[in-house]
Amino acid sequence: MQFQPFWFDNAMQEEAYALPLSLPAKHHCDVCIIGGGFTGLWTAIKLKQQQANLKVTIIEKGYCGQGASGRNGGAMLTWSTKLPSLSKLVGLEKALFLVRESESAVHQIAEFVCQHGIDCDCRIDGCYYSASNEAQKHLLAPAIKMLEDNNLNAWQHCDTQALINTGSAANISGHYSPHGGSIQPAKLVRGLKQVAESLGVTIIEQCQYTAHSGQSPLNVETSQGNICANHLVFAVNAWLPTLKPQFQRNIVLVSSDMAITKPMPETLKHLSLNHGAAIIDSRIFVNYYRTTTDGRLMLGKGGNYFSFANRMSDKFEQPSRYQTLLNNSLSHFFPKHNFEIDRTWTTLLTEVSLASRFLDI
């Protein structure tokens, strides 16, 4: 069987199998969206909620959730710790707006999945940013001061008891915010797909974009035929440099690698990790971990494999090649652990260069 990341495999096992829709002949739509992950599906849902009679079509080269949206760490984070950087890029007023919206989004997602009955392990239990050495202790200080100066700070310094909730004695300091949590990302994607379809969005999986031409309307060429569309949206994350070569020099494709244990609820309870908060350390290429409701611990590490020329390497479709590094991170936070690893995998991150942040992308 072809290798699949844990989250996506887990989601599809719980979903009744159905053949994907085929692209109808001479298909026309108002908006064609390339990519059936978080960005593409949320965009389609918002468009239909605002204008119910709009014809929206999503094409996805695999299955919705098979890309980065369904294989990330599932940590629900905000942009509050990025306020100083955001302020330099877009100005203070817009940066504060982005922080407020990102914090609100965490709770809006929880409300959305509850409203639509999406079972995706959504737990708004907050987020911990930790320090596991002296150099990391004060890295959040500039962001917290700036948040406080603008009456927007939700971060609280962890006392001894709160620090215990990070589950690891390696964390010697930390801050906690209630705006965060964790989620099963692939189940969220598959749930969003169902909601979008219920709103009348046409979703064609196993349909790969190849090119487009014209202006109004556009002729969108795919592996299943052509689509006539008034507007075209690219929601493809790490695949953007491949589809739009002009972004090759503005985006860096890098891996984040993950390992997840087999269920061990009693161990997690002993570690005070019987909650859904996300824990992230303060390294440049962070370690992060969270638990699941069935008692698994997932740990990830960012910034490992940098893809040459932003090519979509086969390494992204295999178990992580950094299993030793992941085990070292587990041992750092949980010394002498005997956790039984169920699976490792790799997700794809895109780092946007400073120059491209000012482009209309």
Coordinates of C-alpha atoms in Angstrom, one line a residue:
M1 CA 0.0 0.0 0.0
Q2 CA 1.3 3.5 -0.8
F3 CA 2.6 5.3 2.2
Q4 CA 0.3 7.9 3.8
P5 CA 0.9 10.4 6.6
F6 CA -0.9 9.3 9.8
W7 CA -3.6 12.1 9.9
F8 CA -4.8 11.6 6.4
D9 CA -4.7 7.8 6.6
N10 CA -6.7 8.0 9.9
A11 CA -9.3 10.3 8.4
M12 CA -9.9 8.2 5.3
Q13 CA -10.2 5.0 7.3
E14 CA -13.2 6.6 9.1
E15 CA -14.8 7.9 5.9
A16 CA -17.1 5.8 3.7
Y17 CA -15.5 5.2 0.3
A18 CA -17.0 7.0 -2.6
L19 CA -15.7 7.4 -6.2
P20 CA -14.5 11.0 -6.7
L21 CA -16.6 13.1 -9.1
S22 CA -15.4 13.4 -12.7
L23 CA -15.1 16.8 -14.4
P24 CA -18.3 17.4 -16.5
A25 CA -17.8 18.2 -20.1
K26 CA -17.8 21.9 -21.1
H27 CA -17.7 22.8 -17.4
H28 CA -18.2 26.5 -16.6
C29 CA -17.9 28.3 -13.2
D30 CA -17.6 31.8 -11.8
V31 CA -14.6 30.9 -9.7
C32 CA -12.2 28.0 -10.2
I33 CA -9.9 27.2 -7.2
I34 CA -6.8 25.2 -7.6
G35 CA -6.1 23.2 -4.5
G36 CA -8.5 21.4 -2.0
G37 CA -6.7 22.1 1.3
F38 CA -7.5 24.6 4.0
T39 CA -7.1 27.7 1.9
G40 CA -9.1 26.4 -1.1
L41 CA -12.0 25.0 0.9
W42 CA -12.3 28.0 3.3
T43 CA -12.3 30.3 0.3
A44 CA -15.0 28.3 -1.5
I45 CA -17.1 28.2 1.7
K46 CA -16.8 31.9 2.3
L47 CA -17.7 32.7 -1.3
K48 CA -20.8 30.6 -1.2
Q49 CA -21.9 32.0 2.2
Q50 CA -21.6 35.5 0.7
Q51 CA -23.2 34.7 -2.6
A52 CA -25.1 31.4 -2.7
N53 CA -25.7 31.4 -6.5
L54 CA -22.0 31.7 -7.3
K55 CA -20.7 28.7 -9.2
V56 CA -17.5 27.6 -7.5
T57 CA -15.4 24.7 -8.5
I58 CA -12.3 23.2 -6.7
I59 CA -9.9 20.9 -8.5
E60 CA -7.5 18.9 -6.4
K61 CA -4.7 16.8 -7.9
G62 CA -5.0 14.2 -5.2
Y63 CA -7.6 14.0 -2.5
C64 CA -8.6 16.9 -0.3
G65 CA -6.4 16.8 2.7
Q66 CA -3.6 14.8 1.1
G67 CA -1.3 17.8 0.9
A68 CA 0.2 20.0 3.6
S69 CA -3.2 20.8 5.1
G70 CA -3.8 17.2 6.1
R71 CA -0.3 16.3 7.3
N72 CA 0.8 19.3 9.4
G73 CA 1.1 19.2 13.2
G74 CA -2.5 20.2 13.9
A75 CA -1.4 22.9 16.3
M76 CA -3.8 25.9 16.4
L77 CA -1.5 28.9 16.7
T78 CA -1.9 32.7 16.2
W79 CA 0.3 35.5 14.9
S80 CA 0.6 37.3 18.3
T81 CA 4.2 36.3 18.8
K82 CA 5.0 37.7 15.3
L83 CA 3.7 41.2 16.0
P84 CA 7.1 43.0 15.8
S85 CA 7.9 41.3 12.5
L86 CA 4.4 41.9 11.1
S87 CA 4.6 45.6 12.2
K88 CA 7.8 46.1 10.2
L89 CA 6.2 44.5 7.1
V90 CA 2.7 46.0 7.0
G91 CA 2.6 48.7 9.7
L92 CA 1.4 48.6 13.3
E93 CA -2.3 49.1 12.6
K94 CA -2.5 46.3 10.1
A95 CA -0.3 44.1 12.2
L96 CA -2.6 44.5 15.2
F97 CA -5.6 43.7 13.0
L98 CA -3.9 40.5 11.8
V99 CA -3.1 39.5 15.4
R100 CA -6.7 40.1 16.6
E101 CA -8.1 38.2 13.6
S102 CA -5.7 35.2 14.1
E103 CA -6.7 34.9 17.8
S104 CA -10.4 35.2 16.9
A105 CA -10.0 32.6 14.1
V106 CA -9.0 29.9 16.6
H107 CA -12.4 30.2 18.4
Q108 CA -14.3 30.7 15.1
I109 CA -12.9 27.3 13.9
A110 CA -14.1 25.7 17.0
E111 CA -17.6 27.2 16.6
F112 CA -17.6 26.2 12.9
V113 CA -16.8 22.5 13.5
C114 CA -19.3 22.4 16.4
Q115 CA -22.0 24.0 14.2
H116 CA -21.4 21.6 11.3
G117 CA -20.7 18.4 13.4
I118 CA -17.2 17.9 12.1
D119 CA -15.5 15.4 14.3
C120 CA -11.9 16.5 14.2
D121 CA -10.5 16.3 17.7
C122 CA -10.8 20.1 18.1
R123 CA -9.7 21.2 21.6
I124 CA -9.2 24.9 22.4
D125 CA -6.9 24.3 25.4
G126 CA -4.5 27.1 24.7
C127 CA -0.8 27.1 23.7
Y128 CA 2.5 27.1 25.5
Y129 CA 5.7 28.7 24.2
S130 CA 8.5 27.2 26.2
A131 CA 12.2 27.8 26.8
S132 CA 14.4 24.7 27.4
N133 CA 17.6 26.7 27.9
E134 CA 18.7 30.1 29.3
A135 CA 19.1 31.6 25.8
Q136 CA 15.5 31.0 25.0
K137 CA 14.0 32.5 28.1
H138 CA 13.5 36.1 27.0
L139 CA 13.0 35.6 23.3
L140 CA 9.2 36.4 23.6
A141 CA 9.8 39.6 25.6
P142 CA 9.8 42.1 22.7
A143 CA 6.5 40.7 21.3
I144 CA 4.9 40.6 24.7
K145 CA 5.9 44.2 25.5
M146 CA 4.5 45.3 22.1
L147 CA 1.3 43.5 22.7
E148 CA 1.0 45.0 26.2
D149 CA 1.7 48.5 24.9
N150 CA -1.3 48.0 22.5
N151 CA -3.6 46.4 25.1
L152 CA -3.6 43.1 23.2
N153 CA -1.5 40.8 25.3
A154 CA -3.1 37.4 26.2
W155 CA 0.2 35.7 27.2
Q156 CA 0.8 34.8 30.8
H157 CA 4.1 33.8 32.3
C158 CA 3.9 30.2 33.6
D159 CA 4.3 29.6 37.3
T160 CA 5.6 26.3 38.5
Q161 CA 2.2 24.6 38.3
A162 CA 1.5 25.9 34.8
L163 CA 4.9 24.7 33.6
I164 CA 4.1 21.2 34.7
N165 CA 1.3 21.2 32.1
T166 CA 3.9 21.3 29.3
G167 CA 4.7 17.7 30.3
S168 CA 8.4 18.1 30.4
A169 CA 11.0 19.1 33.0
A170 CA 13.2 20.3 30.1
N171 CA 11.0 23.3 29.9
I172 CA 12.5 25.7 32.4
S173 CA 10.3 28.7 31.5
G174 CA 7.3 29.4 29.4
H175 CA 4.2 31.5 28.5
Y176 CA 0.7 30.4 28.0
S177 CA -2.1 31.9 25.9
P178 CA -5.8 30.7 25.9
H179 CA -5.9 31.4 22.1
G180 CA -4.7 28.1 20.8
G181 CA -5.2 24.4 20.8
S182 CA -5.0 21.3 18.6
I183 CA -7.0 19.6 15.9
Q184 CA -6.8 16.5 13.7
P185 CA -6.0 18.5 10.5
A186 CA -7.0 15.9 7.9
K187 CA -10.4 15.3 9.5
L188 CA -10.9 19.0 9.5
V189 CA -10.1 19.2 5.7
R190 CA -12.5 16.3 5.0
G191 CA -15.2 17.9 7.1
L192 CA -14.7 21.2 5.2
K193 CA -15.1 19.3 1.9
Q194 CA -18.5 18.0 3.1
V195 CA -19.6 21.5 4.1
A196 CA -18.5 23.0 0.8
E197 CA -20.3 20.3 -1.2
S198 CA -23.5 20.9 0.9
L199 CA -23.3 24.6 -0.1
G200 CA -23.1 23.6 -3.8
V201 CA -19.4 23.8 -4.4
T202 CA -18.2 21.3 -7.1
I203 CA -15.1 19.5 -6.0
I204 CA -13.2 17.4 -8.5
E205 CA -10.4 15.3 -6.9
Q206 CA -7.8 13.4 -8.9
C207 CA -7.8 16.3 -11.3
Q208 CA -4.5 18.2 -11.9
Y209 CA -4.2 21.7 -13.2
T210 CA -1.8 22.0 -16.1
A211 CA -2.2 25.5 -17.5
H212 CA -4.6 28.4 -18.2
S213 CA -5.0 31.0 -20.9
G214 CA -7.2 33.9 -21.8
Q215 CA -8.5 36.6 -19.5
S216 CA -12.3 36.9 -19.3
P217 CA -13.3 34.1 -19.3
L218 CA -10.2 32.0 -18.6
N219 CA -9.6 28.6 -20.1
V220 CA -8.3 26.3 -17.4
E221 CA -6.6 23.1 -18.6
T222 CA -6.6 20.1 -16.4
S223 CA -5.9 16.4 -16.6
Q224 CA -9.6 15.7 -17.0
G225 CA -10.4 18.4 -19.5
N226 CA -10.9 22.1 -19.7
I227 CA -12.9 24.5 -17.4
C228 CA -14.2 27.9 -18.5
A229 CA -13.9 30.2 -15.5
N230 CA -14.4 33.9 -14.8
H231 CA -11.9 33.9 -12.0
L232 CA -9.0 31.7 -11.0
V233 CA -7.6 31.2 -7.4
F234 CA -4.3 29.4 -6.6
A235 CA -4.5 27.8 -3.2
V236 CA -1.6 25.3 -3.6
N237 CA 1.0 26.2 -0.8
A238 CA 4.2 24.4 -1.6
W239 CA 3.2 23.6 -5.2
L240 CA 3.1 27.3 -6.2
P241 CA 6.7 27.5 -7.5
T242 CA 6.0 24.5 -9.7
L243 CA 2.8 25.9 -11.1
K244 CA 3.9 29.6 -11.3
P245 CA 7.7 29.7 -12.0
Q246 CA 7.9 33.4 -11.3
F247 CA 7.8 32.6 -7.6
Q248 CA 10.8 30.2 -7.7
R249 CA 13.1 32.8 -6.2
N250 CA 10.7 34.1 -3.6
I251 CA 9.6 30.9 -1.8
V252 CA 11.7 28.3 0.0
L253 CA 10.3 24.8 0.3
V254 CA 11.4 23.2 3.6
S255 CA 10.2 20.1 5.5
S256 CA 8.7 19.7 9.0
D257 CA 9.0 16.2 10.2
M258 CA 6.7 14.4 12.6
A259 CA 6.4 11.2 14.7
I260 CA 3.3 10.0 16.5
T261 CA 3.2 7.3 19.2
K262 CA 0.7 4.5 19.6
P263 CA -2.0 5.2 22.2
M264 CA -0.6 5.6 25.8
P265 CA -3.2 7.5 27.8
E266 CA -1.9 6.5 31.2
T267 CA 1.6 7.7 30.3
L268 CA 0.2 11.0 29.1
K269 CA -1.9 11.4 32.3
H270 CA 1.2 10.8 34.4
L271 CA 3.0 13.5 32.3
S272 CA 0.1 16.0 32.9
L273 CA -0.4 15.9 29.1
N274 CA -4.1 14.9 29.3
H275 CA -5.1 18.1 27.5
G276 CA -5.2 19.5 23.9
A277 CA -2.8 22.5 24.2
A278 CA 0.0 22.8 21.8
I279 CA 3.6 23.1 23.2
I280 CA 6.2 24.9 21.1
D281 CA 9.8 25.6 22.1
S282 CA 11.7 28.8 21.2
R283 CA 14.3 27.5 18.8
I284 CA 14.6 29.0 15.3
F285 CA 13.6 25.7 13.9
V286 CA 11.1 24.7 16.6
N287 CA 10.2 21.5 18.3
Y288 CA 6.5 21.2 18.9
Y289 CA 4.3 18.5 20.4
R290 CA 0.6 17.9 21.3
T291 CA -1.6 15.0 22.2
T292 CA -4.7 13.4 20.8
T293 CA -7.9 12.4 22.5
D294 CA -7.1 8.7 22.0
G295 CA -3.9 9.1 24.0
R296 CA -1.2 9.6 21.4
L297 CA 1.7 12.0 21.6
M298 CA 2.8 13.7 18.4
L299 CA 6.1 15.5 18.2
G300 CA 7.4 17.5 15.2
K301 CA 10.5 19.4 14.3
G302 CA 10.7 22.1 11.6
G303 CA 13.4 23.2 9.2
N304 CA 15.1 19.9 8.3
Y305 CA 15.1 19.2 4.5
F306 CA 15.4 22.2 2.2
S307 CA 14.3 21.1 -1.2
F308 CA 16.8 21.9 -4.0
A309 CA 15.2 24.3 -6.6
N310 CA 11.9 24.0 -4.7
R311 CA 11.3 20.6 -6.4
M312 CA 8.5 18.4 -5.0
S313 CA 10.8 15.6 -3.9
D314 CA 9.7 12.0 -3.4
K315 CA 11.1 12.4 0.2
F316 CA 7.8 14.3 1.0
E317 CA 5.8 11.2 0.3
Q318 CA 7.8 8.8 2.5
P319 CA 8.4 8.2 6.2
S320 CA 10.6 10.9 7.7
R321 CA 14.3 10.5 6.9
Y322 CA 15.0 12.4 10.2
Q323 CA 13.7 9.7 12.5
T324 CA 17.0 9.8 14.6
L325 CA 16.6 13.6 15.0
L326 CA 12.9 13.2 16.0
N327 CA 13.9 10.5 18.6
N328 CA 16.6 12.9 19.9
S329 CA 14.0 15.6 20.4
L330 CA 11.7 13.1 22.2
S331 CA 14.6 12.2 24.4
H332 CA 15.3 15.8 25.1
F333 CA 11.8 16.5 26.4
F334 CA 11.1 13.0 27.8
P335 CA 14.4 11.4 28.9
K336 CA 14.7 7.6 28.8
H337 CA 11.2 7.5 27.2
N338 CA 10.0 4.1 25.9
F339 CA 7.3 5.5 23.6
E340 CA 6.3 3.2 20.8
I341 CA 6.3 5.1 17.6
D342 CA 3.4 4.3 15.2
R343 CA 4.5 6.4 12.2
T344 CA 6.7 9.2 11.0
W345 CA 6.0 11.5 8.1
T346 CA 7.0 14.8 6.4
T347 CA 5.0 17.9 5.7
L348 CA 5.8 20.8 3.5
L349 CA 6.4 24.4 4.7
T350 CA 6.8 27.4 2.5
E351 CA 9.0 30.3 3.7
V352 CA 8.3 33.5 1.8
S353 CA 11.2 35.8 1.2
L354 CA 11.1 39.4 2.3
A355 CA 10.9 40.7 -1.4
S356 CA 7.9 38.6 -2.2
R357 CA 5.9 39.8 0.8
F358 CA 5.3 43.0 -1.1
L359 CA 4.1 41.3 -4.2
D360 CA 0.5 40.6 -5.0
I361 CA 0.6 36.8 -4.5

